[in-house]
Coordinates of C-alpha atoms in Angstrom, one line a residue:
M1 CA -8.2 -6.9 30.3
A2 CA -8.7 -6.0 26.6
E3 CA -11.6 -7.3 24.6
I4 CA -10.7 -9.8 21.9
F5 CA -12.5 -10.6 18.6
P6 CA -13.3 -13.3 18.0
S7 CA -13.2 -15.0 21.4
F8 CA -10.4 -17.4 22.3
E9 CA -13.1 -20.1 22.2
N10 CA -13.9 -19.3 18.6
I11 CA -10.2 -18.9 17.7
E12 CA -9.6 -22.5 18.9
R13 CA -12.3 -23.7 16.5
L14 CA -10.6 -22.2 13.5
K15 CA -9.6 -24.6 10.8
V16 CA -6.3 -22.8 10.4
K17 CA -4.9 -22.7 13.9
P18 CA -3.0 -19.7 15.2
T19 CA 0.8 -20.1 15.3
D20 CA 2.6 -20.3 18.6
G21 CA 3.7 -16.7 18.1
E22 CA 0.2 -15.4 17.3
L23 CA -1.3 -17.3 20.3
Y24 CA 1.4 -16.0 22.7
L25 CA 1.0 -12.4 21.6
L26 CA -2.8 -12.5 21.7
N27 CA -2.7 -13.7 25.4
Y28 CA 0.0 -11.2 26.2
L29 CA -2.0 -8.3 24.7
V30 CA -5.3 -9.3 26.2
D31 CA -3.8 -9.8 29.7
N32 CA -1.8 -6.6 29.7
L33 CA -4.1 -4.0 28.0
S34 CA -7.0 -2.4 29.8
S35 CA -10.7 -2.7 28.8
E36 CA -10.3 0.4 26.7
Y37 CA -8.5 -1.7 24.1
E38 CA -9.9 -3.9 21.4
V39 CA -7.7 -6.8 20.0
Y40 CA -8.7 -8.3 16.6
F41 CA -7.2 -11.6 15.4
Q42 CA -7.0 -12.0 11.6
P43 CA -10.0 -9.7 10.7
F44 CA -11.1 -10.5 7.2
L45 CA -11.0 -7.1 5.5
N46 CA -12.4 -8.2 2.2
G47 CA -9.2 -9.9 1.1
D48 CA -6.6 -8.5 3.6
M49 CA -6.1 -10.6 6.8
P50 CA -3.6 -8.9 9.1
D51 CA -2.5 -11.1 11.9
I52 CA -3.4 -8.9 14.8
V53 CA -5.0 -5.4 15.1
I54 CA -5.2 -3.3 18.2
M55 CA -7.5 -0.3 18.5
R56 CA -8.3 2.2 21.2
K57 CA -11.0 4.9 20.8
G58 CA -9.5 8.3 20.6
A59 CA -5.9 7.0 20.1
G60 CA -5.5 5.0 16.9
V61 CA -4.8 1.6 15.4
V62 CA -1.8 -0.8 15.5
I63 CA -1.3 -3.5 12.9
I64 CA 1.0 -6.4 13.8
E65 CA 2.5 -9.0 11.5
V66 CA 3.6 -12.1 13.4
K67 CA 6.5 -14.3 12.2
D68 CA 7.6 -17.5 14.0
W69 CA 10.9 -17.3 12.2
N70 CA 14.4 -18.3 13.2
L71 CA 16.1 -15.1 12.2
S72 CA 19.5 -16.8 11.8
S73 CA 18.0 -18.5 8.6
Y74 CA 17.5 -15.1 6.9
N75 CA 19.5 -12.1 5.7
I76 CA 18.8 -8.6 4.4
D77 CA 20.6 -7.0 1.4
E78 CA 21.4 -3.4 0.7
K79 CA 18.1 -2.9 -1.1
N80 CA 16.3 -3.9 2.1
N81 CA 15.1 -7.2 0.4
W82 CA 14.8 -10.3 2.6
H83 CA 16.4 -13.6 1.6
E84 CA 16.3 -17.1 2.9
S85 CA 20.0 -18.0 3.7
A86 CA 19.6 -21.4 2.2
G87 CA 19.7 -20.9 -1.5
N88 CA 19.5 -17.1 -1.0
H89 CA 15.9 -17.0 -2.3
V90 CA 14.3 -13.6 -2.2
I91 CA 11.1 -13.6 0.0
R92 CA 8.6 -10.9 0.7
S93 CA 9.7 -8.6 3.5
P94 CA 7.4 -8.8 6.5
F95 CA 7.6 -5.0 6.7
K96 CA 6.4 -4.6 3.1
Q97 CA 3.5 -6.9 4.1
V98 CA 2.5 -4.9 7.2
F99 CA 3.0 -1.5 5.4
G100 CA 0.8 -3.0 2.6
Y101 CA -2.0 -3.6 5.1
K102 CA -1.6 0.0 6.4
S103 CA -1.7 1.4 2.8
N104 CA -4.9 -0.6 2.0
M105 CA -6.6 0.7 5.2
F106 CA -6.3 4.1 3.6
K107 CA -6.8 3.2 -0.1
L108 CA -9.4 0.5 0.1
H109 CA -11.0 -0.3 3.5
I110 CA -11.7 2.7 5.6
N111 CA -14.0 5.3 3.9
G112 CA -12.6 8.8 3.5
L113 CA -9.1 8.2 4.9
A114 CA -7.3 8.6 1.6
E115 CA -8.9 12.0 1.0
K116 CA -8.3 13.1 4.6
N117 CA -4.6 12.1 4.2
V118 CA -4.4 14.3 1.1
M119 CA -5.5 17.4 3.0
N120 CA -3.5 16.5 6.2
K121 CA -0.5 14.1 6.0
N122 CA -0.6 13.6 9.7
F123 CA -3.6 11.3 9.2
Y124 CA -1.1 8.6 8.2
N125 CA 0.2 8.5 11.8
I126 CA -3.1 7.3 13.3
L127 CA -2.1 3.8 12.2
K128 CA 1.1 2.2 13.5
P129 CA 2.7 -1.0 11.9
F130 CA 4.9 -3.5 13.7
V131 CA 6.5 -6.9 13.1
Y132 CA 6.7 -9.4 16.0
F133 CA 9.4 -12.0 15.7
H134 CA 8.4 -14.7 18.1
G135 CA 11.2 -16.3 20.1
S136 CA 13.7 -13.8 18.9
T137 CA 15.9 -11.6 21.1
K138 CA 17.5 -8.2 20.8
S139 CA 20.8 -9.8 19.8
R140 CA 19.2 -11.9 17.0
V141 CA 17.6 -8.8 15.6
E142 CA 20.9 -6.8 15.9
N143 CA 22.7 -9.7 14.1
I144 CA 20.3 -9.7 11.1
Y145 CA 20.6 -5.9 10.6
A146 CA 24.2 -5.4 11.4
P147 CA 25.6 -6.7 8.1
V148 CA 23.3 -4.5 5.9
E149 CA 23.9 -1.5 8.2
D150 CA 27.7 -2.0 7.8
S151 CA 27.4 -2.5 4.1
L152 CA 25.4 0.7 3.6
K153 CA 27.9 2.6 5.8
L154 CA 30.8 1.3 3.8
A155 CA 29.1 2.2 0.5
K156 CA 28.6 5.8 1.7
Q157 CA 32.3 6.0 2.7
T158 CA 33.4 4.7 -0.6
L159 CA 31.1 7.2 -2.4
N160 CA 32.4 10.1 -0.4
N161 CA 36.0 9.1 -1.2
D162 CA 35.2 8.9 -4.9
S163 CA 33.7 12.4 -4.7
K164 CA 36.6 13.7 -2.7
N165 CA 39.0 12.3 -5.3
R166 CA 36.8 13.6 -8.1
Q167 CA 36.2 10.2 -9.5
I168 CA 32.5 10.7 -9.8
E169 CA 30.3 13.5 -11.3
Q170 CA 28.5 15.7 -8.6
S171 CA 25.0 14.9 -10.0
S172 CA 25.7 11.2 -10.0
Y173 CA 27.2 11.4 -6.5
K174 CA 24.0 13.2 -5.2
N175 CA 21.7 10.6 -6.8
K176 CA 23.6 7.6 -5.4
M177 CA 23.9 9.2 -1.9
D178 CA 20.2 10.0 -1.9
Y179 CA 19.5 6.4 -2.7
L180 CA 21.8 5.1 0.1
D181 CA 20.3 7.5 2.6
Q182 CA 16.8 6.3 1.6
K183 CA 17.8 2.7 2.1
T184 CA 19.5 3.5 5.4
R185 CA 16.4 5.2 6.7
Q186 CA 14.3 2.2 5.6
V187 CA 16.6 -0.3 7.4
R188 CA 16.6 1.8 10.6
R189 CA 12.8 2.2 10.4
D190 CA 12.2 -1.5 10.1
K191 CA 14.7 -2.3 12.8
G192 CA 12.9 0.1 15.1
L193 CA 9.5 -1.5 14.3
S194 CA 10.8 -5.0 15.1
I195 CA 9.3 -6.5 18.3
Y196 CA 11.0 -9.3 20.1
E197 CA 11.4 -10.8 23.6
G198 CA 12.0 -7.9 25.9
K199 CA 10.5 -5.3 23.6
T200 CA 6.8 -6.3 23.7
Q201 CA 6.2 -3.4 26.1
K202 CA 6.4 -1.1 23.0
L203 CA 3.1 -2.6 21.8
L204 CA 1.5 -1.7 25.1
A205 CA 2.7 1.9 24.9
A206 CA 1.9 2.5 21.2
L207 CA -1.7 3.7 21.8
Q208 CA -1.3 5.2 25.3
Q209 CA -1.5 8.8 23.9
D210 CA -4.7 10.1 22.3
H211 CA -4.5 11.3 18.7
V212 CA -6.4 14.4 17.9
L213 CA -7.2 13.2 14.4
F214 CA -8.6 9.8 15.4
K215 CA -12.1 11.2 15.9
D216 CA -15.1 9.1 16.8
E217 CA -16.4 8.9 13.2
I218 CA -13.1 7.4 12.1
Y219 CA -13.1 5.0 15.0
D220 CA -16.6 3.9 14.1
E221 CA -15.6 3.3 10.5
F222 CA -12.7 1.1 11.6
R223 CA -14.9 -0.8 14.0
R224 CA -17.5 -1.4 11.4
Y225 CA -15.0 -3.4 9.3
L226 CA -12.9 -4.9 12.1
K227 CA -15.9 -6.1 14.1
P228 CA -18.8 -7.1 11.8
P229 CA -21.8 -7.9 14.0
Y230 CA -22.8 -11.4 14.8
H231 CA -26.2 -11.7 13.1
I232 CA -29.2 -12.1 15.4
S233 CA -32.3 -13.8 14.0
S234 CA -34.6 -11.3 15.8
Q235 CA -33.2 -8.5 13.8
G236 CA -33.9 -7.5 10.3
I237 CA -37.1 -7.8 8.3
N238 CA -38.9 -10.7 6.7
I239 CA -38.0 -11.3 3.1
N240 CA -40.5 -12.8 0.8
Y241 CA -39.1 -14.8 -2.1
D242 CA -41.2 -15.6 -5.1
K243 CA -41.3 -19.1 -6.5
K244 CA -38.4 -18.6 -8.9
Q245 CA -36.2 -16.9 -6.2
T246 CA -37.0 -19.7 -3.7
K247 CA -35.5 -22.2 -6.1
L248 CA -32.3 -20.2 -6.7
I249 CA -31.4 -19.5 -3.0
N250 CA -30.8 -23.2 -2.4
S251 CA -27.1 -23.9 -2.0
A252 CA -25.6 -27.0 -3.5
P253 CA -22.2 -28.1 -5.1
G254 CA -22.0 -27.4 -8.8
F255 CA -22.2 -24.5 -11.3
Q256 CA -25.0 -22.2 -12.2
K257 CA -25.6 -18.8 -13.8
I258 CA -28.4 -16.4 -13.2
K259 CA -29.4 -13.3 -15.2
G260 CA -32.2 -10.9 -14.8
V261 CA -33.6 -7.4 -15.4
A262 CA -32.7 -4.4 -13.2
G263 CA -34.3 -4.7 -9.8
C264 CA -35.2 -8.4 -10.1
G265 CA -33.6 -9.3 -6.8
K266 CA -30.2 -10.8 -7.9
T267 CA -28.4 -9.3 -4.9
T268 CA -31.1 -10.5 -2.5
I269 CA -30.8 -14.0 -4.0
L270 CA -27.0 -13.9 -3.8
A271 CA -27.1 -12.9 -0.1
K272 CA -29.5 -15.6 0.9
R273 CA -27.6 -18.2 -1.1
A274 CA -24.4 -17.1 0.6
V275 CA -25.9 -17.6 4.0
N276 CA -27.4 -21.0 3.0
A277 CA -24.0 -22.1 1.7
H278 CA -22.3 -21.1 5.0
K279 CA -25.0 -23.1 6.9
R280 CA -24.4 -26.1 4.6
H281 CA -20.7 -26.5 4.9
D282 CA -19.6 -24.1 7.7
D283 CA -16.8 -22.7 5.6
R284 CA -15.6 -19.4 4.1
I285 CA -17.6 -17.8 1.3
L286 CA -16.0 -15.7 -1.4
I287 CA -18.2 -13.0 -3.0
L288 CA -16.7 -11.1 -5.9
T289 CA -18.0 -8.1 -7.7
Y290 CA -16.6 -5.9 -10.4
N291 CA -18.0 -2.7 -9.0
K292 CA -16.3 -1.7 -5.7
T293 CA -19.4 0.1 -4.4
L294 CA -21.4 -3.1 -4.3
R295 CA -19.5 -4.4 -1.3
N296 CA -21.6 -2.6 1.3
L297 CA -24.9 -3.3 -0.5
I298 CA -24.1 -7.0 -0.3
R299 CA -23.2 -6.7 3.3
D300 CA -26.5 -5.0 4.0
K301 CA -28.5 -7.7 2.1
I302 CA -26.8 -10.4 4.1
S303 CA -27.7 -8.5 7.2
E304 CA -31.3 -8.7 6.2
V305 CA -31.3 -12.5 6.2
R306 CA -32.9 -13.6 9.4
E307 CA -30.7 -16.5 10.3
D308 CA -28.1 -17.1 13.0
F309 CA -24.6 -16.9 11.5
S310 CA -21.2 -15.3 12.1
W311 CA -19.8 -12.7 9.7
G312 CA -16.3 -14.0 9.9
C313 CA -16.6 -16.3 6.9
F314 CA -18.0 -13.8 4.3
G315 CA -15.3 -12.2 2.2
I316 CA -16.8 -9.5 -0.1
T317 CA -14.5 -7.7 -2.5
N318 CA -13.9 -7.0 -6.1
Y319 CA -11.9 -9.1 -8.5
H320 CA -8.8 -6.9 -8.8
S321 CA -8.5 -6.4 -5.1
F322 CA -8.8 -10.1 -4.4
I323 CA -6.2 -11.1 -7.0
T324 CA -3.8 -8.4 -5.7
Q325 CA -4.2 -9.7 -2.1
M326 CA -3.6 -13.3 -3.2
L327 CA -0.4 -12.2 -5.0
N328 CA 0.7 -10.5 -1.8
E329 CA -0.1 -13.5 0.3
C330 CA 2.0 -15.6 -2.1
G331 CA 4.9 -13.2 -1.7
V332 CA 4.7 -12.0 -5.3
D333 CA 6.1 -8.5 -5.5
I334 CA 4.1 -6.5 -8.0
S335 CA 6.2 -3.9 -9.6
P336 CA 4.3 -1.9 -12.3
P337 CA 6.3 0.3 -14.8
Q338 CA 7.3 3.8 -13.6
D339 CA 5.8 5.2 -16.8
F340 CA 2.1 5.7 -15.8
S341 CA 0.9 5.4 -19.4
K342 CA 2.0 1.7 -19.3
V343 CA 0.6 0.8 -16.0
S344 CA -2.9 0.0 -17.2
A345 CA -1.7 -2.4 -19.9
Y346 CA 0.6 -4.0 -17.3
F347 CA -2.2 -4.8 -14.9
D348 CA -4.6 -5.8 -17.7
N349 CA -2.1 -8.5 -18.7
L350 CA -1.4 -9.4 -15.1
Y351 CA -5.0 -9.9 -14.0
S352 CA -5.8 -11.9 -17.1
D353 CA -2.9 -14.3 -17.0
E354 CA -4.4 -17.8 -16.8
S355 CA -1.1 -19.2 -15.4
L356 CA -0.8 -16.5 -12.8
F357 CA -0.7 -18.8 -9.7
D358 CA 0.8 -21.9 -11.2
D359 CA 3.8 -21.7 -8.9
Y360 CA 1.8 -21.1 -5.8
I361 CA -1.1 -23.6 -5.9
D362 CA -0.2 -25.1 -2.6
K363 CA -0.5 -21.7 -0.9
L364 CA -4.0 -20.9 -2.1
Y365 CA -7.2 -21.3 -0.1
K366 CA -9.8 -23.3 -1.9
Y367 CA -13.4 -22.1 -1.4
K368 CA -16.4 -24.3 -1.3
T369 CA -18.6 -21.5 -2.5
I370 CA -17.8 -18.6 -4.8
L371 CA -20.5 -16.2 -5.9
I372 CA -19.7 -13.7 -8.7
D373 CA -21.9 -10.7 -9.3
E374 CA -22.0 -8.5 -12.4
V375 CA -20.5 -11.3 -14.5
Q376 CA -21.2 -9.3 -17.7
D377 CA -18.4 -7.0 -16.6
Y378 CA -15.9 -9.8 -16.3
R379 CA -13.4 -11.0 -18.9
P380 CA -13.6 -14.7 -19.6
E381 CA -10.0 -15.1 -18.4
W382 CA -11.0 -13.8 -14.9
I383 CA -13.7 -16.5 -14.5
K384 CA -11.2 -19.2 -15.5
I385 CA -8.6 -17.9 -13.0
I386 CA -11.1 -17.9 -10.1
R387 CA -12.4 -21.4 -11.0
K388 CA -9.0 -22.9 -11.7
Y389 CA -7.2 -21.7 -8.6
F390 CA -9.7 -20.9 -5.8
L391 CA -12.7 -23.3 -6.1
S392 CA -12.5 -26.6 -4.3
D393 CA -13.1 -29.8 -6.2
D394 CA -16.6 -30.2 -4.7
G395 CA -17.3 -26.5 -4.8
E396 CA -20.2 -24.3 -5.7
M397 CA -19.7 -21.4 -8.2
I398 CA -22.6 -19.2 -9.2
L399 CA -22.6 -16.3 -11.7
F400 CA -25.0 -13.4 -11.6
G401 CA -25.4 -10.8 -14.4
D402 CA -27.5 -8.5 -16.6
D403 CA -26.3 -7.9 -20.2
S404 CA -28.4 -4.8 -20.4
Q405 CA -26.0 -3.1 -18.0
N406 CA -22.9 -3.9 -20.1
I407 CA -21.5 -0.4 -19.6
Y408 CA -17.9 -1.4 -20.0
E409 CA -18.7 -2.6 -23.6
R410 CA -17.4 -6.1 -23.2
D411 CA -17.8 -8.4 -26.1
V412 CA -20.8 -10.2 -24.8
S413 CA -20.9 -12.9 -27.5
K414 CA -17.3 -13.8 -26.6
N415 CA -18.0 -13.6 -22.9
N416 CA -21.0 -15.8 -23.1
S417 CA -19.3 -18.5 -25.2
A418 CA -16.3 -18.5 -22.8
I419 CA -18.1 -18.1 -19.5
V420 CA -21.2 -20.2 -20.1
Q421 CA -19.3 -23.4 -20.7
G422 CA -19.8 -25.7 -17.8
F423 CA -22.3 -23.5 -16.0
G424 CA -25.5 -24.9 -17.5
R425 CA -28.3 -22.8 -19.0
W426 CA -29.2 -19.3 -17.8
E427 CA -31.7 -19.1 -15.0
R428 CA -33.8 -16.0 -16.0
L429 CA -35.5 -13.4 -13.7
T430 CA -37.9 -11.0 -15.5
K431 CA -39.9 -9.4 -12.7
S432 CA -38.5 -6.1 -11.3
Y433 CA -39.2 -5.4 -7.6
R434 CA -37.3 -2.0 -7.7
S435 CA -40.4 -0.1 -8.5
K436 CA -44.1 -1.0 -8.7
M437 CA -45.1 -3.2 -11.6
D438 CA -47.6 -0.7 -12.8
S439 CA -45.4 2.4 -12.5
P440 CA -44.3 4.5 -15.5
L441 CA -40.7 3.8 -14.5
T442 CA -41.1 0.1 -15.1
S443 CA -42.9 0.8 -18.4
M444 CA -40.1 3.2 -19.4
S445 CA -37.4 0.6 -18.7
K446 CA -39.2 -1.9 -20.9
S447 CA -39.6 0.6 -23.7
F448 CA -36.0 1.5 -23.6
Q449 CA -34.9 -2.2 -23.6
S450 CA -37.2 -2.9 -26.6
K451 CA -35.9 0.0 -28.7
Y452 CA -32.2 -0.1 -27.9
L453 CA -31.0 -3.3 -26.3
V454 CA -33.0 -6.3 -27.5
S455 CA -31.2 -6.5 -30.8
K456 CA -27.8 -6.4 -29.1
Y457 CA -28.2 -8.9 -26.3
D458 CA -29.9 -12.1 -25.3
I459 CA -32.1 -10.5 -22.7
D460 CA -35.6 -10.9 -21.3
L461 CA -37.8 -7.8 -21.2
V462 CA -39.0 -6.7 -17.8
D463 CA -42.5 -7.9 -16.9
V464 CA -44.9 -5.0 -16.7
E465 CA -48.6 -4.5 -16.2
P466 CA -50.6 -2.1 -18.4
V467 CA -50.0 1.5 -17.4
Q468 CA -52.6 4.2 -17.9
S469 CA -51.3 7.1 -19.8
K470 CA -49.9 9.9 -17.6
L471 CA -50.5 7.7 -14.5
S472 CA -49.5 9.7 -11.4
F473 CA -46.3 8.7 -9.7
D474 CA -44.7 9.8 -6.4
L475 CA -42.2 12.0 -8.3
M476 CA -41.3 11.5 -11.9
K477 CA -39.8 14.6 -13.6
G478 CA -38.0 15.2 -16.8
I479 CA -36.0 18.4 -17.3
V480 CA -34.3 19.4 -20.6
F481 CA -31.1 21.5 -20.0
S482 CA -28.5 23.0 -22.3
D483 CA -25.1 22.6 -20.7
V484 CA -23.5 21.1 -17.7
S485 CA -21.6 24.3 -16.9
E486 CA -24.7 25.7 -15.3
I487 CA -24.1 23.9 -12.1
D488 CA -26.0 26.5 -9.9
N489 CA -29.2 26.2 -12.0
I490 CA -29.2 22.4 -11.9
Y491 CA -28.6 22.5 -8.2
Q492 CA -31.5 24.9 -7.6
I493 CA -33.9 22.7 -9.6
I494 CA -32.9 19.6 -7.7
F495 CA -33.3 21.2 -4.3
K496 CA -36.6 22.8 -5.2
H497 CA -38.1 19.3 -5.9
L498 CA -36.4 17.8 -2.8
K499 CA -37.8 20.5 -0.5
N500 CA -41.2 20.5 -2.1
E501 CA -41.5 16.7 -1.7
K502 CA -39.8 16.7 1.7
I503 CA -37.4 14.0 0.7
H504 CA -34.8 12.9 3.3
P505 CA -31.1 13.3 2.2
N506 CA -30.5 9.6 2.9
D507 CA -33.0 8.8 0.1
V508 CA -31.3 10.8 -2.6
T509 CA -28.6 9.8 -5.1
I510 CA -27.4 12.0 -7.9
I511 CA -25.7 10.2 -10.8
S512 CA -23.9 11.1 -14.0
T513 CA -21.1 9.9 -16.3
N514 CA -19.1 13.2 -15.9
I515 CA -17.1 13.1 -12.7
N516 CA -15.9 16.8 -13.2
F517 CA -19.5 17.9 -13.2
L518 CA -20.4 15.8 -10.2
R519 CA -17.4 17.1 -8.2
K520 CA -18.5 20.7 -8.8
L521 CA -22.1 19.9 -8.1
D522 CA -21.1 18.2 -4.8
Q523 CA -19.2 21.4 -3.8
V524 CA -22.2 23.6 -4.5
I525 CA -24.5 21.3 -2.4
R526 CA -22.1 21.4 0.5
V527 CA -21.6 25.2 0.4
E528 CA -25.0 26.5 -0.7
A529 CA -27.3 24.0 1.0
N530 CA -24.9 23.2 3.9
E531 CA -25.6 19.6 3.3
K532 CA -23.0 16.8 4.1
T533 CA -22.6 14.4 1.2
Q534 CA -21.1 11.1 0.4
T535 CA -19.4 10.5 -3.0
T536 CA -17.5 7.9 -5.0
F537 CA -14.8 10.4 -5.9
E538 CA -12.6 13.1 -4.5
S539 CA -14.0 16.5 -3.4
E540 CA -13.3 19.6 -5.6
E541 CA -11.1 20.9 -2.8
A542 CA -9.0 17.8 -2.7
Y543 CA -8.8 17.8 -6.5
L544 CA -7.6 21.4 -6.7
E545 CA -5.0 20.8 -3.9
L546 CA -3.6 17.8 -5.8
A547 CA -3.7 19.5 -9.2
S548 CA -1.8 22.4 -7.7
R549 CA 0.7 20.1 -6.0
Y550 CA 1.4 17.8 -9.0
G551 CA 0.0 19.5 -12.2
K552 CA -3.3 18.7 -13.9
N553 CA -1.7 16.2 -16.4
S554 CA 0.7 14.5 -14.1
S555 CA 0.9 10.8 -13.4
E556 CA 1.2 11.6 -9.7
L557 CA -2.2 13.3 -9.8
R558 CA -3.8 10.3 -11.5
R559 CA -2.3 7.9 -9.0
E560 CA -3.5 10.0 -6.0
L561 CA -7.0 10.3 -7.6
E562 CA -7.2 6.5 -8.1
D563 CA -6.3 5.9 -4.5
I564 CA -9.0 8.3 -3.2
R565 CA -11.7 7.0 -5.6
G566 CA -10.9 3.4 -4.6
S567 CA -11.3 4.2 -0.9
K568 CA -14.5 6.2 -1.5
K569 CA -16.0 3.4 -3.6
F570 CA -15.2 0.6 -1.1
G571 CA -16.7 2.7 1.7
F572 CA -19.8 3.9 -0.1
N573 CA -22.8 3.3 2.0
L574 CA -26.4 3.7 0.9
N575 CA -27.6 4.3 4.4
S576 CA -25.0 6.9 5.4
G577 CA -27.8 9.4 6.2
L578 CA -26.4 11.8 3.5
I579 CA -27.1 12.9 0.0
K580 CA -25.0 10.7 -2.3
L581 CA -23.3 11.5 -5.6
S582 CA -21.8 8.9 -7.8
T583 CA -20.8 8.1 -11.4
V584 CA -23.2 5.8 -13.2
H585 CA -20.4 3.2 -13.4
S586 CA -20.0 3.2 -9.6
F587 CA -23.7 3.1 -8.9
K588 CA -24.4 0.2 -11.2
G589 CA -26.1 -2.6 -9.2
L590 CA -27.3 -0.2 -6.5
E591 CA -30.6 1.5 -6.1
S592 CA -32.0 4.6 -4.5
S593 CA -35.4 5.7 -3.3
T594 CA -34.9 9.0 -5.2
S595 CA -32.6 8.8 -8.2
I596 CA -31.5 12.0 -10.0
Y597 CA -29.8 11.1 -13.3
I598 CA -28.1 13.8 -15.4
L599 CA -28.2 12.3 -18.9
L600 CA -25.4 13.8 -21.1
K601 CA -25.1 13.9 -24.8
E602 CA -22.3 11.4 -24.8
D603 CA -24.1 8.7 -22.8
E604 CA -24.8 5.5 -24.8
D605 CA -27.5 2.8 -24.7
E606 CA -26.2 0.6 -21.8
M607 CA -25.3 3.7 -19.7
V608 CA -28.7 5.3 -20.1
Y609 CA -30.5 2.0 -19.3
T610 CA -28.4 1.7 -16.1
G611 CA -29.1 5.3 -15.2
I612 CA -32.9 5.2 -15.6
T613 CA -33.3 2.0 -13.7
R614 CA -31.7 3.1 -10.3
A615 CA -34.9 4.6 -8.9
K616 CA -37.1 2.7 -6.5
Q617 CA -39.8 5.5 -5.9
N618 CA -38.9 8.9 -7.2
S619 CA -37.1 9.8 -10.4
I620 CA -35.7 13.1 -11.7
L621 CA -34.2 12.9 -15.1
F622 CA -32.1 15.7 -16.6
I623 CA -31.6 15.3 -20.3
Q624 CA -29.1 17.4 -22.2
K625 CA -31.0 18.8 -25.2
T626 CA -28.4 17.6 -27.7
S627 CA -28.8 13.9 -26.5
K628 CA -30.0 11.5 -29.2
Y629 CA -32.4 10.0 -26.6
L630 CA -34.5 13.2 -26.1
Q631 CA -37.0 12.2 -28.8
F632 CA -37.5 8.8 -27.2
F633 CA -38.4 10.3 -23.8
Q634 CA -40.6 12.9 -25.5
D635 CA -42.6 10.4 -27.7
E636 CA -42.4 6.9 -26.2
T637 CA -42.7 7.4 -22.4
D638 CA -45.0 8.9 -19.9
L639 CA -42.2 11.3 -18.7
Q640 CA -43.5 14.8 -18.7
L641 CA -40.6 17.1 -19.8
E642 CA -40.0 20.6 -18.6
K643 CA -38.1 22.4 -21.3
I644 CA -35.9 24.6 -19.3
D645 CA -32.9 26.1 -21.1
L646 CA -30.1 26.7 -18.7
V647 CA -28.1 29.4 -20.5

């Protein structure tokens, strides 16, 4: 008997009950699969909710979309689009839906899969999609596909006759035949992936054979997201909240906004408030970020809350992924322009459309609690969209932010006027717990705020205690360098300090704004130091493979890199046990025991503040000698600079 998550007892308590087809298939799978198999019902993958997922260690994963449809009420056209027979309305194909889940497993959910697939396309086969049509038979499936198969066959015959009679140009003939062949393959593929009465055995056989590429570390990554742990109160550590934080962790219906300095505990407050909200109304919680990498940090912070609760109701994702998933669930087919240069503008308009879901209001889930982190990175329209379509009438919506980290250069005055309305006054947090109150790091952060940020934003300066000049710190180094091309020299200096101080790889993060520099540095670390790493971007090897395949300036390269980076960011884990490399953008909101920030000449105020406030204990700051901030670090901080020219 297979193991099922959640249990049937918990499934029966769900507010949205499983369909007859879902319940039938769950019982069938659990009864007929051995204990080696794991069956997951509607795992909440930060926006995606596939109906059923089957997994066997060493073999792979199966995703099943379940439809309780009377197939006689539907038809399929030559473009492989599905239609309701009554009115001939186009609906989203269930196969597009299940293939979308599969694609997101690679692009968004499972860390490293997108990059592995670049280097070996066989990785795509570790995950098998199917659609189960409950109550259907072989003949009903044959009947829905027969007309489109016949139509495609006839179209090919007609095209061949036109070619034979020289009524069509050869180039046009080839393009049209290629298209018809493609659609024929798609139709045959979907028909082969259709499960019905008498064909359910195919699901039992799908994972019988081991897959050499489905290694333990990939299985563990899948399991981590498919089966979040039930939180046990005896686990974790005690968290002490100060007076201000204690006030803000209380959950109640209404609107609120909270801002604070770097390291003030915003994420800790968000996590505890999320748990308290779940305890208050026993319903789903939506937590949105802008930065994809924050997902795992928020999960970790929730794990530290010593309360009894189930993970199933916490959806943690970023705004764009959430909106995309909601559009998918509503059956909206997103078709960006083929011209890659126009794609960004297309999605900018799409995600900011305040009437986006007007036609689908009845299909949307209304949350009783929505928590939004990094609100300074949001556009006003996004907040309005979330509030308008996804918050229940008696809901709780809380905004968290820090204007000092406005690295995307949003118009803060516009944002504040648009976002603040209806959320009350700002609750302000000024104490930083990232580093000691009397440390030179805290003092440096305040000095930088005072000189570069106070005049631009409505911010509170971090509370500091008097610091003795040249006060010793665990590790606080400043190094002046000439050019980022000297990767080897920068690597040697970094590792000299790491070895001398005996710093564990898990405690180290290297950040910069230049992804090309980081990619090359990552390669040097893996080759020269034989250290495994975790990054928010592709490896140098993957980049060179893709650049060789598509060309360095191609739209195909940019698309592939976006997919890899999205997957890497979503899977980024501060406690991976590895040295981590990240862009400053992706590391915003996160912290590291030892932070190494390579400050480049093009870095501006908000970026620099974000970069210098990531360290909890040890800080190594490389400053390019042409940076306009060099004088500040020389004259107005306790940072002792080593002037090393890397030439």
